[in-house]
mmCIF file with all atom_site columns, C-alpha atoms and ligand atoms in Angstrom:
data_model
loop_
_atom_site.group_PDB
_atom_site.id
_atom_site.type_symbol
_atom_site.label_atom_id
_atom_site.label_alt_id
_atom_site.label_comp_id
_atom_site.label_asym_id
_atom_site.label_entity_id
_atom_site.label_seq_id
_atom_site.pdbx_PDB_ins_code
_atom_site.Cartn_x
_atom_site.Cartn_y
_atom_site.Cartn_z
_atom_site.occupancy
_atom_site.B_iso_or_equiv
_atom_site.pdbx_formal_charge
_atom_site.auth_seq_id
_atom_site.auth_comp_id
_atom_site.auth_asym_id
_atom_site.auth_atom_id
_atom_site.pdbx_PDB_model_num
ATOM   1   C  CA  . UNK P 1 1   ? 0.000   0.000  0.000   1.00 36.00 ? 1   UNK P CA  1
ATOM   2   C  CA  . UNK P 1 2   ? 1.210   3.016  -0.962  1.00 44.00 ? 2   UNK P CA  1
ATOM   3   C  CA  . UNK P 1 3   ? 1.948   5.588  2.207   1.00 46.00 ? 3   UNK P CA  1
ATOM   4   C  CA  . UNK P 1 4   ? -0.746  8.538  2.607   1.00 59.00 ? 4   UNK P CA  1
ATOM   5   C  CA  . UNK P 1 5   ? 0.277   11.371 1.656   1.00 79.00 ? 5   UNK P CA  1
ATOM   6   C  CA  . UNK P 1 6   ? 0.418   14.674 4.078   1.00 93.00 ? 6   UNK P CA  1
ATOM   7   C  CA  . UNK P 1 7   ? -2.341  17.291 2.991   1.00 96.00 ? 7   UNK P CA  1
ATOM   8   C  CA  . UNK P 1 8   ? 0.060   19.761 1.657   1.00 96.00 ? 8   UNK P CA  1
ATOM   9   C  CA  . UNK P 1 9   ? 0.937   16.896 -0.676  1.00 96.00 ? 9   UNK P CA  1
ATOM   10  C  CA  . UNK P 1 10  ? -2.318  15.948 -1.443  1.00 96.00 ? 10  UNK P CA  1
ATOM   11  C  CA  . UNK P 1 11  ? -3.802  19.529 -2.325  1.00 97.00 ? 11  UNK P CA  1
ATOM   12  C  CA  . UNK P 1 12  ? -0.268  19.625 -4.495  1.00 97.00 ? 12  UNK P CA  1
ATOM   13  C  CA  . UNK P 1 13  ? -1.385  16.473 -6.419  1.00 96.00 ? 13  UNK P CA  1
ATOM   14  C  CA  . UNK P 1 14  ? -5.067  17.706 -6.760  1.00 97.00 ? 14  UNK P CA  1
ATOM   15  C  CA  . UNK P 1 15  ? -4.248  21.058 -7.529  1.00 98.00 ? 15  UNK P CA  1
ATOM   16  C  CA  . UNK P 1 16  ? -1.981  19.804 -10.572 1.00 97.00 ? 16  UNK P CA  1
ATOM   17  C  CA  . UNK P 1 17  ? -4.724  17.359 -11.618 1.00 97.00 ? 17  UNK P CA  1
ATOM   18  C  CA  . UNK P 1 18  ? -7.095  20.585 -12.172 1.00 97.00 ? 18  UNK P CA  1
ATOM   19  C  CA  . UNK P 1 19  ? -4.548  22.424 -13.987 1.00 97.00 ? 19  UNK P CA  1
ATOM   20  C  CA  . UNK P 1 20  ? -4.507  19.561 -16.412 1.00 96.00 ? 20  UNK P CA  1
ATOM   21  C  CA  . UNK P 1 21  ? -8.019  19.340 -16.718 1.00 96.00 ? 21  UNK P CA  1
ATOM   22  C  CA  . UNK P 1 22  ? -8.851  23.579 -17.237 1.00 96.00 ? 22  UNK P CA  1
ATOM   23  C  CA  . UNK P 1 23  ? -7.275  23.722 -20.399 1.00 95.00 ? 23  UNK P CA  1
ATOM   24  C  CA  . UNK P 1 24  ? -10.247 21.199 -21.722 1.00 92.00 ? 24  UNK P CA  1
ATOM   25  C  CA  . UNK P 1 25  ? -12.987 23.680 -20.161 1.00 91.00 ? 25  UNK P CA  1
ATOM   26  C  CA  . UNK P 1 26  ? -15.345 25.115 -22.722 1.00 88.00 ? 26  UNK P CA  1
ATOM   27  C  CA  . UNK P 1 27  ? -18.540 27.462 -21.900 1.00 83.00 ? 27  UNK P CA  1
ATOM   28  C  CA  . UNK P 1 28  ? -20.211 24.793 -23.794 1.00 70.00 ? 28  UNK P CA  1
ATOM   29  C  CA  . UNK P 1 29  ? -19.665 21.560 -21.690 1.00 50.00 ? 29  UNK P CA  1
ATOM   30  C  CA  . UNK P 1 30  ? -21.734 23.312 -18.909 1.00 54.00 ? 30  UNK P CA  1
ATOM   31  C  CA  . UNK P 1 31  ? -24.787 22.060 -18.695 1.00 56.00 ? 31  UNK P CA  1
ATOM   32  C  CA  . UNK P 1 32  ? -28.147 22.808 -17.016 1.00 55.00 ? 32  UNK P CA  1
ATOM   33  C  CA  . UNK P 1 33  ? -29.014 25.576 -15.204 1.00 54.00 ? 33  UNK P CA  1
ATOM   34  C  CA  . UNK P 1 34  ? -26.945 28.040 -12.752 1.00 59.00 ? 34  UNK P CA  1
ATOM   35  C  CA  . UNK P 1 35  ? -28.452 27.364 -9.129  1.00 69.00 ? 35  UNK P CA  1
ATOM   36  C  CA  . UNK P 1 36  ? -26.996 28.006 -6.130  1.00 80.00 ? 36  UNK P CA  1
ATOM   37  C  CA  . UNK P 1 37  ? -24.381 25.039 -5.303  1.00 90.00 ? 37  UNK P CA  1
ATOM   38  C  CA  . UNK P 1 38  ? -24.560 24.079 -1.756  1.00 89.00 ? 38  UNK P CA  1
ATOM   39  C  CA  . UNK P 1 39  ? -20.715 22.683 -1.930  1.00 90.00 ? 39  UNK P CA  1
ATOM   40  C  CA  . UNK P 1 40  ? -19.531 26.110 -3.665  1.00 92.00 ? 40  UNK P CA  1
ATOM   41  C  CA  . UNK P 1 41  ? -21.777 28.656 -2.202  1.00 90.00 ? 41  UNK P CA  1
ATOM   42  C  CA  . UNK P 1 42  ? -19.574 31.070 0.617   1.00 90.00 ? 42  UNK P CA  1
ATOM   43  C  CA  . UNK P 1 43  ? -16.520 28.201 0.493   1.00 93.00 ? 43  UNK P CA  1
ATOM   44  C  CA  . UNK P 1 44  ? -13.453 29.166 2.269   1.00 95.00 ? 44  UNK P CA  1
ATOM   45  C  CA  . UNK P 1 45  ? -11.812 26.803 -0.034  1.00 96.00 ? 45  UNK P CA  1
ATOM   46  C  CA  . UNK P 1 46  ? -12.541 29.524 -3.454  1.00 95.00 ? 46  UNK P CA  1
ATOM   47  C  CA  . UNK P 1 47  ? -11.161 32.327 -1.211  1.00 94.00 ? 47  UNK P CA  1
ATOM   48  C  CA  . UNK P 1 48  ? -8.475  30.593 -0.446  1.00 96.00 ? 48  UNK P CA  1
ATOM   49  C  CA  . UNK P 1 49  ? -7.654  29.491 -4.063  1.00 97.00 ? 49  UNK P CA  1
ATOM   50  C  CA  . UNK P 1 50  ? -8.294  33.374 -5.039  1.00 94.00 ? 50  UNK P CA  1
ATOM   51  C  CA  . UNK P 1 51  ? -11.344 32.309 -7.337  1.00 94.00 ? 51  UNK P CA  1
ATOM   52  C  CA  . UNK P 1 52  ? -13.766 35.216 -7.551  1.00 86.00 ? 52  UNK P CA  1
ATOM   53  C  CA  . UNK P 1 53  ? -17.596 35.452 -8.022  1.00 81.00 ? 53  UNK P CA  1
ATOM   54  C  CA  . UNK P 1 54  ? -16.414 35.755 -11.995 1.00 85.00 ? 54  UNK P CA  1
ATOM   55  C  CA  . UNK P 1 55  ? -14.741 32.735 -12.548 1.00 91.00 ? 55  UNK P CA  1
ATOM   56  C  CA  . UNK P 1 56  ? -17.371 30.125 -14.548 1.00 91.00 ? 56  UNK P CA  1
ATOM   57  C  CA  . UNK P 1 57  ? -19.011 27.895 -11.532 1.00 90.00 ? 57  UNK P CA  1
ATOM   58  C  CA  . UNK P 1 58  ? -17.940 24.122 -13.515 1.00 90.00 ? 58  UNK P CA  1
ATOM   59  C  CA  . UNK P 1 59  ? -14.512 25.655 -13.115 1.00 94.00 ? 59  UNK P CA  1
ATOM   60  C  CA  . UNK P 1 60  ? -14.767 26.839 -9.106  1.00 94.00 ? 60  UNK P CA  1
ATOM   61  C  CA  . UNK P 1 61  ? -16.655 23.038 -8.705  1.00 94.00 ? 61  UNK P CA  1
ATOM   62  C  CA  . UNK P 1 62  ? -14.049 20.977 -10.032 1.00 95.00 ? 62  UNK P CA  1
ATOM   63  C  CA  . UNK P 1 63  ? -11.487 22.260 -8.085  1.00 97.00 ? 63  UNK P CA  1
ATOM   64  C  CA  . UNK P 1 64  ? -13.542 22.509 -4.897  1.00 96.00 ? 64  UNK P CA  1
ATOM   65  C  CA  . UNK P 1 65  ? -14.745 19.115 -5.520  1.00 95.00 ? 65  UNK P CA  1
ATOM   66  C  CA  . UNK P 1 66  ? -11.600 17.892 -5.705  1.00 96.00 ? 66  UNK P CA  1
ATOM   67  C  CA  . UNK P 1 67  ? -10.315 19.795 -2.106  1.00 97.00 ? 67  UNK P CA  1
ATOM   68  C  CA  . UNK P 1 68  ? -13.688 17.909 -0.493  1.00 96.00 ? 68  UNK P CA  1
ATOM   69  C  CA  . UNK P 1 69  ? -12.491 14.990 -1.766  1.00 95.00 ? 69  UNK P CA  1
ATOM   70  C  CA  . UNK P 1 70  ? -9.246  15.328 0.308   1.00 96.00 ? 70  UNK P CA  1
ATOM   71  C  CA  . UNK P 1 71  ? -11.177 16.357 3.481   1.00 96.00 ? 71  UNK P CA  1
ATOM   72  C  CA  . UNK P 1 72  ? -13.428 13.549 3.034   1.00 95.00 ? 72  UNK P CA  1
ATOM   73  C  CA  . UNK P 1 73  ? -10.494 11.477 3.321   1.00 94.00 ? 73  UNK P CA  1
ATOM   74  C  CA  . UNK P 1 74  ? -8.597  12.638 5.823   1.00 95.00 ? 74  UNK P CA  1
ATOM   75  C  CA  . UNK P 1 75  ? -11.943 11.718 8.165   1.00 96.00 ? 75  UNK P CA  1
ATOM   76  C  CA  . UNK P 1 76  ? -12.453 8.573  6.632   1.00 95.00 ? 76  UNK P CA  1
ATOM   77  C  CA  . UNK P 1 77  ? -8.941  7.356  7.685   1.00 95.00 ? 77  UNK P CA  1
ATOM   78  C  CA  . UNK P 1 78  ? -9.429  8.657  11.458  1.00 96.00 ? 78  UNK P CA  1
ATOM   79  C  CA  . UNK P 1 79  ? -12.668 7.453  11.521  1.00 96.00 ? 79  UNK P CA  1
ATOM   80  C  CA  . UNK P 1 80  ? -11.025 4.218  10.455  1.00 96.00 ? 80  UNK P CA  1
ATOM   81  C  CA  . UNK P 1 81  ? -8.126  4.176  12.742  1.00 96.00 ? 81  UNK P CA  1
ATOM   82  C  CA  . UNK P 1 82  ? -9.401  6.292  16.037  1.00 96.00 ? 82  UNK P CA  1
ATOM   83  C  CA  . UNK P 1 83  ? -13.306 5.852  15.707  1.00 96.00 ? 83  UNK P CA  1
ATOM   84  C  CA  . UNK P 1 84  ? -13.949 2.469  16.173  1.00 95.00 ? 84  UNK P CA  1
ATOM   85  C  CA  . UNK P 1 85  ? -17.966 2.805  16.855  1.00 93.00 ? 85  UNK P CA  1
ATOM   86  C  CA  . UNK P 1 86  ? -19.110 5.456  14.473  1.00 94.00 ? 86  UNK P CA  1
ATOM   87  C  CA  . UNK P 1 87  ? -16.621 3.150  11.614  1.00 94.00 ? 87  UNK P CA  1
ATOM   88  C  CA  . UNK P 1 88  ? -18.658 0.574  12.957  1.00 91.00 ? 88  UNK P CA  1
ATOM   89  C  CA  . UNK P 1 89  ? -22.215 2.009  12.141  1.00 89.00 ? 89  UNK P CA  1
ATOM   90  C  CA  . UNK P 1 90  ? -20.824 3.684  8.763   1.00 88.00 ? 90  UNK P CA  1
ATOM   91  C  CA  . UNK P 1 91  ? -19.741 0.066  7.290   1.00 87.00 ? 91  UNK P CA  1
ATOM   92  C  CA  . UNK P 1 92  ? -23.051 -1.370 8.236   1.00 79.00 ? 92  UNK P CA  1
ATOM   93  C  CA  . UNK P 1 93  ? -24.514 1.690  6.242   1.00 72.00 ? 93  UNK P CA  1
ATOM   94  C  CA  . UNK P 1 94  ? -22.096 0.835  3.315   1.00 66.00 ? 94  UNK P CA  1
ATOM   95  C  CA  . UNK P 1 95  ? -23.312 -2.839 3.446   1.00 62.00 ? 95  UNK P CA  1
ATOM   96  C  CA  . UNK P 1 96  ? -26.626 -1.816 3.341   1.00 56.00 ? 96  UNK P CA  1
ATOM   97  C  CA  . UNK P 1 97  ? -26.556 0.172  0.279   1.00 60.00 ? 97  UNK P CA  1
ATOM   98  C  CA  . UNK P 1 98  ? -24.210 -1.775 -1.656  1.00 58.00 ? 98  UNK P CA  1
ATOM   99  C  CA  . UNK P 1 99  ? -25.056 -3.686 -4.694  1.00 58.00 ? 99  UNK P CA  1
ATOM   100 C  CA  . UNK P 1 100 ? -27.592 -0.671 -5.492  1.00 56.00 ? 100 UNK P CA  1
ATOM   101 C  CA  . UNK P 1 101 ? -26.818 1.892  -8.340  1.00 56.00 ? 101 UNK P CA  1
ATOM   102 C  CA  . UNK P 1 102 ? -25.754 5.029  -7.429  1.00 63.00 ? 102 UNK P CA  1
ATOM   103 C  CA  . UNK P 1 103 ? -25.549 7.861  -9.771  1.00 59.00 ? 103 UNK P CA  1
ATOM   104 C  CA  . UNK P 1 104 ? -23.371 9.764  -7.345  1.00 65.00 ? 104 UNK P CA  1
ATOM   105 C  CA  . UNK P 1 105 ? -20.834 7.028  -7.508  1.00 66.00 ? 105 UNK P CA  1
ATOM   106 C  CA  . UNK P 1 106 ? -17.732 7.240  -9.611  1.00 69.00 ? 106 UNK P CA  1
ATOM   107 C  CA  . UNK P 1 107 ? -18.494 10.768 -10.969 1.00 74.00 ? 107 UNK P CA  1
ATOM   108 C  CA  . UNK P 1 108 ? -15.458 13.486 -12.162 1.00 77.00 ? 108 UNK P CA  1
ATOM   109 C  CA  . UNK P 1 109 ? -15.206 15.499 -9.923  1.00 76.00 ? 109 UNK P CA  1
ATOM   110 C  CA  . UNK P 1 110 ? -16.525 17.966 -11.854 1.00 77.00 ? 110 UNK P CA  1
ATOM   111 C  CA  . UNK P 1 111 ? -20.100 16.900 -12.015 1.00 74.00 ? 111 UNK P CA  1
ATOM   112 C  CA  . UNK P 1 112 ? -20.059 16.155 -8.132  1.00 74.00 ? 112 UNK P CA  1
ATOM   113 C  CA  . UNK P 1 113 ? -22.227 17.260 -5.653  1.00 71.00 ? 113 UNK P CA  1
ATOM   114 C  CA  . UNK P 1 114 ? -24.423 18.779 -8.758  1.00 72.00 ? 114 UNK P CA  1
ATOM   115 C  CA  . UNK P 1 115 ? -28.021 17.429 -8.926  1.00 64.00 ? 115 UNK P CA  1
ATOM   116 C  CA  . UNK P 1 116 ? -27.508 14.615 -11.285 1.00 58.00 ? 116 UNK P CA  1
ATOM   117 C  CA  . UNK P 1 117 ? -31.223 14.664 -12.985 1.00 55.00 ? 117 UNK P CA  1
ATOM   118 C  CA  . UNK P 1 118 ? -31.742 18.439 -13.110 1.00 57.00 ? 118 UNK P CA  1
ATOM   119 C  CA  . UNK P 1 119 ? -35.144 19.833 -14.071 1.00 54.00 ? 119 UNK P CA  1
ATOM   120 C  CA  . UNK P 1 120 ? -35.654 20.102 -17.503 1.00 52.00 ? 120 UNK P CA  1
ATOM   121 C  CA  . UNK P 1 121 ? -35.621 22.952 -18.508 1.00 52.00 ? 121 UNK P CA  1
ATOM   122 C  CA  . UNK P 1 122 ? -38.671 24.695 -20.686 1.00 49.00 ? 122 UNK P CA  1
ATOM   123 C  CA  . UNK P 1 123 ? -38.835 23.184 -24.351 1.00 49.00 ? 123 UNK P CA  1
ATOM   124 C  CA  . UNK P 1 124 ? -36.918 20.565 -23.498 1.00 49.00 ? 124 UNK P CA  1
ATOM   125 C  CA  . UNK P 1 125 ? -37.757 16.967 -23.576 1.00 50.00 ? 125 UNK P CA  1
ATOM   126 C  CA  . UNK P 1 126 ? -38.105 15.723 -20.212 1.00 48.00 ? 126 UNK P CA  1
ATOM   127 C  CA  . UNK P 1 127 ? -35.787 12.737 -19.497 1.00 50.00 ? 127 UNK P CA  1
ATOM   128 C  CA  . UNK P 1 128 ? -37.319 8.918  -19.772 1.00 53.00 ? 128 UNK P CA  1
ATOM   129 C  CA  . UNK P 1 129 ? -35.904 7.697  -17.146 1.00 55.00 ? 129 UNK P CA  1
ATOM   130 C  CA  . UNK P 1 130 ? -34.176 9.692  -14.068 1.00 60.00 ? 130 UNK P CA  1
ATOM   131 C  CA  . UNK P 1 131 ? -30.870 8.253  -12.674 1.00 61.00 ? 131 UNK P CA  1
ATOM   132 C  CA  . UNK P 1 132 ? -32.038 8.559  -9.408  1.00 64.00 ? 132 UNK P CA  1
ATOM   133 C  CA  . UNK P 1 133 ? -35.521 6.417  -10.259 1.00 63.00 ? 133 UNK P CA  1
ATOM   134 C  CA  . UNK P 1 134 ? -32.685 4.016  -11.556 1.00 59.00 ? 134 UNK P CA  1
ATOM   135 C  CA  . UNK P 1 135 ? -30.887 4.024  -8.186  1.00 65.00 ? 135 UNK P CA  1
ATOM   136 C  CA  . UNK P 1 136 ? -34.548 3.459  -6.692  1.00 65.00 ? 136 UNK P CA  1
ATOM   137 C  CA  . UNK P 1 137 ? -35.377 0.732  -8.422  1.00 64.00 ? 137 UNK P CA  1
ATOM   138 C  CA  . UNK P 1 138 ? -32.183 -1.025 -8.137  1.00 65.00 ? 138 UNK P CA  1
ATOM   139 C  CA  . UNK P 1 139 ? -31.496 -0.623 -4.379  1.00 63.00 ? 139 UNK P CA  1
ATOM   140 C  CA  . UNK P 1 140 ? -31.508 -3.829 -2.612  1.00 65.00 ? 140 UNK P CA  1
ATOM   141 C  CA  . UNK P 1 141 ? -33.928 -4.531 0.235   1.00 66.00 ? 141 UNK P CA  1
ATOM   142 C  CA  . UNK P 1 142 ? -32.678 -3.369 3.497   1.00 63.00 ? 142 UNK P CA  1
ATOM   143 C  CA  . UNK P 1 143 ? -31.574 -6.248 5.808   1.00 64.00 ? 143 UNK P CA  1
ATOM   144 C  CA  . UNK P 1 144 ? -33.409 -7.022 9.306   1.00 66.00 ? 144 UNK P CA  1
ATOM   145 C  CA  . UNK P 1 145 ? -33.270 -4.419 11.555  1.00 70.00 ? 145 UNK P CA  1
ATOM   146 C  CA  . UNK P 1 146 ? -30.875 -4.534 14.191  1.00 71.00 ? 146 UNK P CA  1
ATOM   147 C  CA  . UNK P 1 147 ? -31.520 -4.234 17.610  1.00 78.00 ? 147 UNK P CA  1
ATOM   148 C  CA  . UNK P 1 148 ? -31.609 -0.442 19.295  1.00 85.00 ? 148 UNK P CA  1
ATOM   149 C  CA  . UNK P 1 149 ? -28.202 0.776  20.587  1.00 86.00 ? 149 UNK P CA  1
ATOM   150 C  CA  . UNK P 1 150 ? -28.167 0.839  24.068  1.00 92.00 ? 150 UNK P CA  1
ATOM   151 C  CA  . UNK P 1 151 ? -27.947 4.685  26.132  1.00 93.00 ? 151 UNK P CA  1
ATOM   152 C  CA  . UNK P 1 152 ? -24.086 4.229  26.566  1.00 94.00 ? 152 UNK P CA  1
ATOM   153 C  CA  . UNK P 1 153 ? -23.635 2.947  22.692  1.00 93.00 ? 153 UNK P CA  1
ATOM   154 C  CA  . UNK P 1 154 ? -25.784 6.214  21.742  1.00 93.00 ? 154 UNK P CA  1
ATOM   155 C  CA  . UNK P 1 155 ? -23.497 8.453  23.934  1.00 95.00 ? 155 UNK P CA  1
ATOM   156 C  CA  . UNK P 1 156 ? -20.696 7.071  22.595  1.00 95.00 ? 156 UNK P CA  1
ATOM   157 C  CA  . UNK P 1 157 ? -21.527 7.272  19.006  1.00 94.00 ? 157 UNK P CA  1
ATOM   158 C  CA  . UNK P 1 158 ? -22.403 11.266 19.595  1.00 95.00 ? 158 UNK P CA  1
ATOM   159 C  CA  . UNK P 1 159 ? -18.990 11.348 21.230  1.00 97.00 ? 159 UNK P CA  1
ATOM   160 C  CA  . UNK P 1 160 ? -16.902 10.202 18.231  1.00 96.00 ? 160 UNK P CA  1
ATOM   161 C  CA  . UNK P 1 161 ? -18.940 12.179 15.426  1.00 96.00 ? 161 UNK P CA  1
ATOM   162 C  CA  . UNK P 1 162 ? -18.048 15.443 17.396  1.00 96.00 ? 162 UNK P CA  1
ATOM   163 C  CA  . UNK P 1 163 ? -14.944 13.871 17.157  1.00 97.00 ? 163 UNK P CA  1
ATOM   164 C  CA  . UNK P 1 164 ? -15.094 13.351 13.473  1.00 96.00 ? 164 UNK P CA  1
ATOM   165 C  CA  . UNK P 1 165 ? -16.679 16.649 12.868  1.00 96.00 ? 165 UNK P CA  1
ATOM   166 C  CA  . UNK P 1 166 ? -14.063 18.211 14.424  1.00 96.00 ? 166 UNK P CA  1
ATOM   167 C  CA  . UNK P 1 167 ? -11.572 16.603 12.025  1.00 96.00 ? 167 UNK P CA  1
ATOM   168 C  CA  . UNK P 1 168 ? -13.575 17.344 9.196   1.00 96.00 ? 168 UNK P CA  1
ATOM   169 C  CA  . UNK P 1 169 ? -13.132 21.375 10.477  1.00 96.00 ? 169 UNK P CA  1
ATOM   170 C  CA  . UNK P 1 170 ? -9.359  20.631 11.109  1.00 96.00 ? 170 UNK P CA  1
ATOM   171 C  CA  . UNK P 1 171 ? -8.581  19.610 7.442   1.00 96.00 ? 171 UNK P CA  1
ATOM   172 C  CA  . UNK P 1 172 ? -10.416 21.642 6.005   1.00 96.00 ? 172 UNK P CA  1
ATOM   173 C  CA  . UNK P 1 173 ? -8.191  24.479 7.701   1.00 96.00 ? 173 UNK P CA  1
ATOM   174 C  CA  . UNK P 1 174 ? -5.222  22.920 6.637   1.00 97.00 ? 174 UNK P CA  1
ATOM   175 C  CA  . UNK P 1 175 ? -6.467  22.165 2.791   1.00 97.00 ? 175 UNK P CA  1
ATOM   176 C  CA  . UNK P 1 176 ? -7.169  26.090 2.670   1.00 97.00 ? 176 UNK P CA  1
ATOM   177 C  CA  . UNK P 1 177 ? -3.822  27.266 3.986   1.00 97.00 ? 177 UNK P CA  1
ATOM   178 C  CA  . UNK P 1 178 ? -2.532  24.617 1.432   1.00 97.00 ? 178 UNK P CA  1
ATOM   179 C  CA  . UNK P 1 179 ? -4.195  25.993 -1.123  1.00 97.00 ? 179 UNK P CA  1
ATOM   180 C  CA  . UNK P 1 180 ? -2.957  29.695 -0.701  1.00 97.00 ? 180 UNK P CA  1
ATOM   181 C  CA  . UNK P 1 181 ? 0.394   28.691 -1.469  1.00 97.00 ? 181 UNK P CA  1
ATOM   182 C  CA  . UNK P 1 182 ? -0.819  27.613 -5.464  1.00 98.00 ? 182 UNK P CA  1
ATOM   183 C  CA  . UNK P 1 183 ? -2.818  30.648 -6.055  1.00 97.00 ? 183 UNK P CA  1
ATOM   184 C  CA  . UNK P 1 184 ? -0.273  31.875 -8.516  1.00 97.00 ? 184 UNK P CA  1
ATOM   185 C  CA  . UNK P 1 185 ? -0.712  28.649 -10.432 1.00 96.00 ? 185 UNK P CA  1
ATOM   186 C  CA  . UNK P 1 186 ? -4.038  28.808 -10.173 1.00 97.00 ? 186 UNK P CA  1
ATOM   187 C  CA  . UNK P 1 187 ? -4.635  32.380 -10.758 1.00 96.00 ? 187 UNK P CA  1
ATOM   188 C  CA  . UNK P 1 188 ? -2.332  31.786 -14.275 1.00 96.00 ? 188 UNK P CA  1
ATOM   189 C  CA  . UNK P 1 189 ? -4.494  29.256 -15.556 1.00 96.00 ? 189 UNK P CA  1
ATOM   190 C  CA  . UNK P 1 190 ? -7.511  31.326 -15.553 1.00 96.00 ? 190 UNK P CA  1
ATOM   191 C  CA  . UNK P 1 191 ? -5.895  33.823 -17.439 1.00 95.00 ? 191 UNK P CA  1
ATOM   192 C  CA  . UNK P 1 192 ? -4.494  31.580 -19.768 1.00 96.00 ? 192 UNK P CA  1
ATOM   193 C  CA  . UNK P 1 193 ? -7.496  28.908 -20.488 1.00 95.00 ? 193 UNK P CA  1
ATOM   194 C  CA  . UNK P 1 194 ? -10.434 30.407 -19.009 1.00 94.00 ? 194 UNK P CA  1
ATOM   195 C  CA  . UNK P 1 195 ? -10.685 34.414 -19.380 1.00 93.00 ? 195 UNK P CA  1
ATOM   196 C  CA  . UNK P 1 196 ? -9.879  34.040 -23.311 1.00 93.00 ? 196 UNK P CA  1
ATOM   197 C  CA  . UNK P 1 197 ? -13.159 31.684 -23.695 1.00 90.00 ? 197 UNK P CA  1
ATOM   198 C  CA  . UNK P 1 198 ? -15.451 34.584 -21.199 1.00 88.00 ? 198 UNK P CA  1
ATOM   199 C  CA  . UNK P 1 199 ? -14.309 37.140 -23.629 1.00 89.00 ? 199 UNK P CA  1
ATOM   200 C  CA  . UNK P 1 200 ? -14.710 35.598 -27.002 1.00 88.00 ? 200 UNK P CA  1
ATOM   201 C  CA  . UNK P 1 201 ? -18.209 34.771 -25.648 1.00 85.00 ? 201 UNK P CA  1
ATOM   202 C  CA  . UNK P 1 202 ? -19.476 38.217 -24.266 1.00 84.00 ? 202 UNK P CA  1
ATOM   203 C  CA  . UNK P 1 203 ? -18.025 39.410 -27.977 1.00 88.00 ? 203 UNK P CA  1
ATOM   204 C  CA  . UNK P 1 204 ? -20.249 36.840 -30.221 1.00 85.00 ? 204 UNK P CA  1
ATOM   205 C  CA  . UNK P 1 205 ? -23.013 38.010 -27.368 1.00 82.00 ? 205 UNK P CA  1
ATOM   206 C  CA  . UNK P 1 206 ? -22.624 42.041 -28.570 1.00 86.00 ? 206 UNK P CA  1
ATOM   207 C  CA  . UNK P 1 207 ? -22.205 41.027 -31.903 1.00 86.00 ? 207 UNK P CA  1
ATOM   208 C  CA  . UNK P 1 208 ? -25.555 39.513 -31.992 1.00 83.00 ? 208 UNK P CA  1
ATOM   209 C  CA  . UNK P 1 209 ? -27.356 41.955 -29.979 1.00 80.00 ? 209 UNK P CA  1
ATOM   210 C  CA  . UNK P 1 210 ? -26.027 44.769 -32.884 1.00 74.00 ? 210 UNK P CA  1
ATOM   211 C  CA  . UNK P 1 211 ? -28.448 46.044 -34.750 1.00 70.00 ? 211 UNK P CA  1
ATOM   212 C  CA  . UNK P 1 212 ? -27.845 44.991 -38.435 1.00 64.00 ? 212 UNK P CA  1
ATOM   213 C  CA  . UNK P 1 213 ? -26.729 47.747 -40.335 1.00 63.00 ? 213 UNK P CA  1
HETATM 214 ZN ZN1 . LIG H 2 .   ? -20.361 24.031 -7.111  1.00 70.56 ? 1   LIG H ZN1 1
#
């Protein structure tokens, strides 16, 4: 098994993986309509990365995405290693959803944390089938239930998700200040890949809107 990485490492990695993937970001692969992203909305992670209001949202959410991704793992691993009774009652979770589709599962991180079946929008044919119906229909029956935790199991449980809640707060901290330290890089490739595309845009926009002559 390869040893985990520190954060600063890991925000390194991701960081260069989204620098790869910007240059490949056209207005036109965004799809669906512009409402408010719950993972993107007032981050500390897009101040920290010196993304502004202006940047294109697929652009903000694939780099944010990816930053989540390391946070969620950092609390996975203590969870793993330092939380034996909340690991516990998360694997029994995992058992009792696997083998069911999820639409969620296995996604760029791009297109994470986005509603996968969004509305359609007015004209357009509605979807046949909704990937989330699909994940309904698929999703095996639940096991028998098992028996109550007791007062002390409860108490315990509560204990260690403060525990891994304060983790979660912890790395995310620590992804942010790691993430101040690329904002050159980051800052660059906006200019370079991403401000071009705004502009040509907004000029085919005015062009259009002219009056013909
Ligand atoms: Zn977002």
């Amino acid at each position: 098994m390869i040893l985990a990485g520190t954060i600063e490492e890991r925000v390194s990695v991701a960081v260069d993986a989204w620098l790869r993937w910007v240059p490949s970001w056209t207005p036109g692969t965004h799809r669906g309509r512009a409402r408010l992203c719950r993972r993107c909305t007032g981050s500390p992670l897009l101040a920290a990365a010196g993304l502004t209001a202006d940047v294109p949202h697929q652009v903000m959410h694939a780099l944010v995405s990816r930053m989540q991704r390391i946070i969620e793992r950092r609390v996975d691993e203590f969870t793993a290693s330092e939380l034996p009774a909340l690991h516990a009652e998360l694997t029994g979770e995992q058992l009792w959803s696997a083998g069911g589709y999820d639409p969620a599962e296995g996604l760029a991180p791009e297109y994470e944390g986005l509603d996968p079946d969004p509305e359609p929008d007015e004209g357009e044919q509605p979807f046949l089938f909704t990937l989330a119906g699909l994940a309904e229909e698929s999703r095996p029956a639940p096991p028998l239930p098992r028996p109550p935790l007791s007062p002390e199991e409860k108490q315990r449980l509560r204990h260690e998700i403060e525990l891994a809640d304060r983790c979660a707060a912890e790395a995310g901290r620590e992804v942010c200040f790691a993430l101040m330290e690329h904002r050159t890089r980051i800052e660059s490739a906006i200019h370079r890949f991403v401000e071009p595309q705004i502009r040509a845009m907004l000029d085919e926009l005015s062009r259009n809107l002219e009056p013909p002559q």
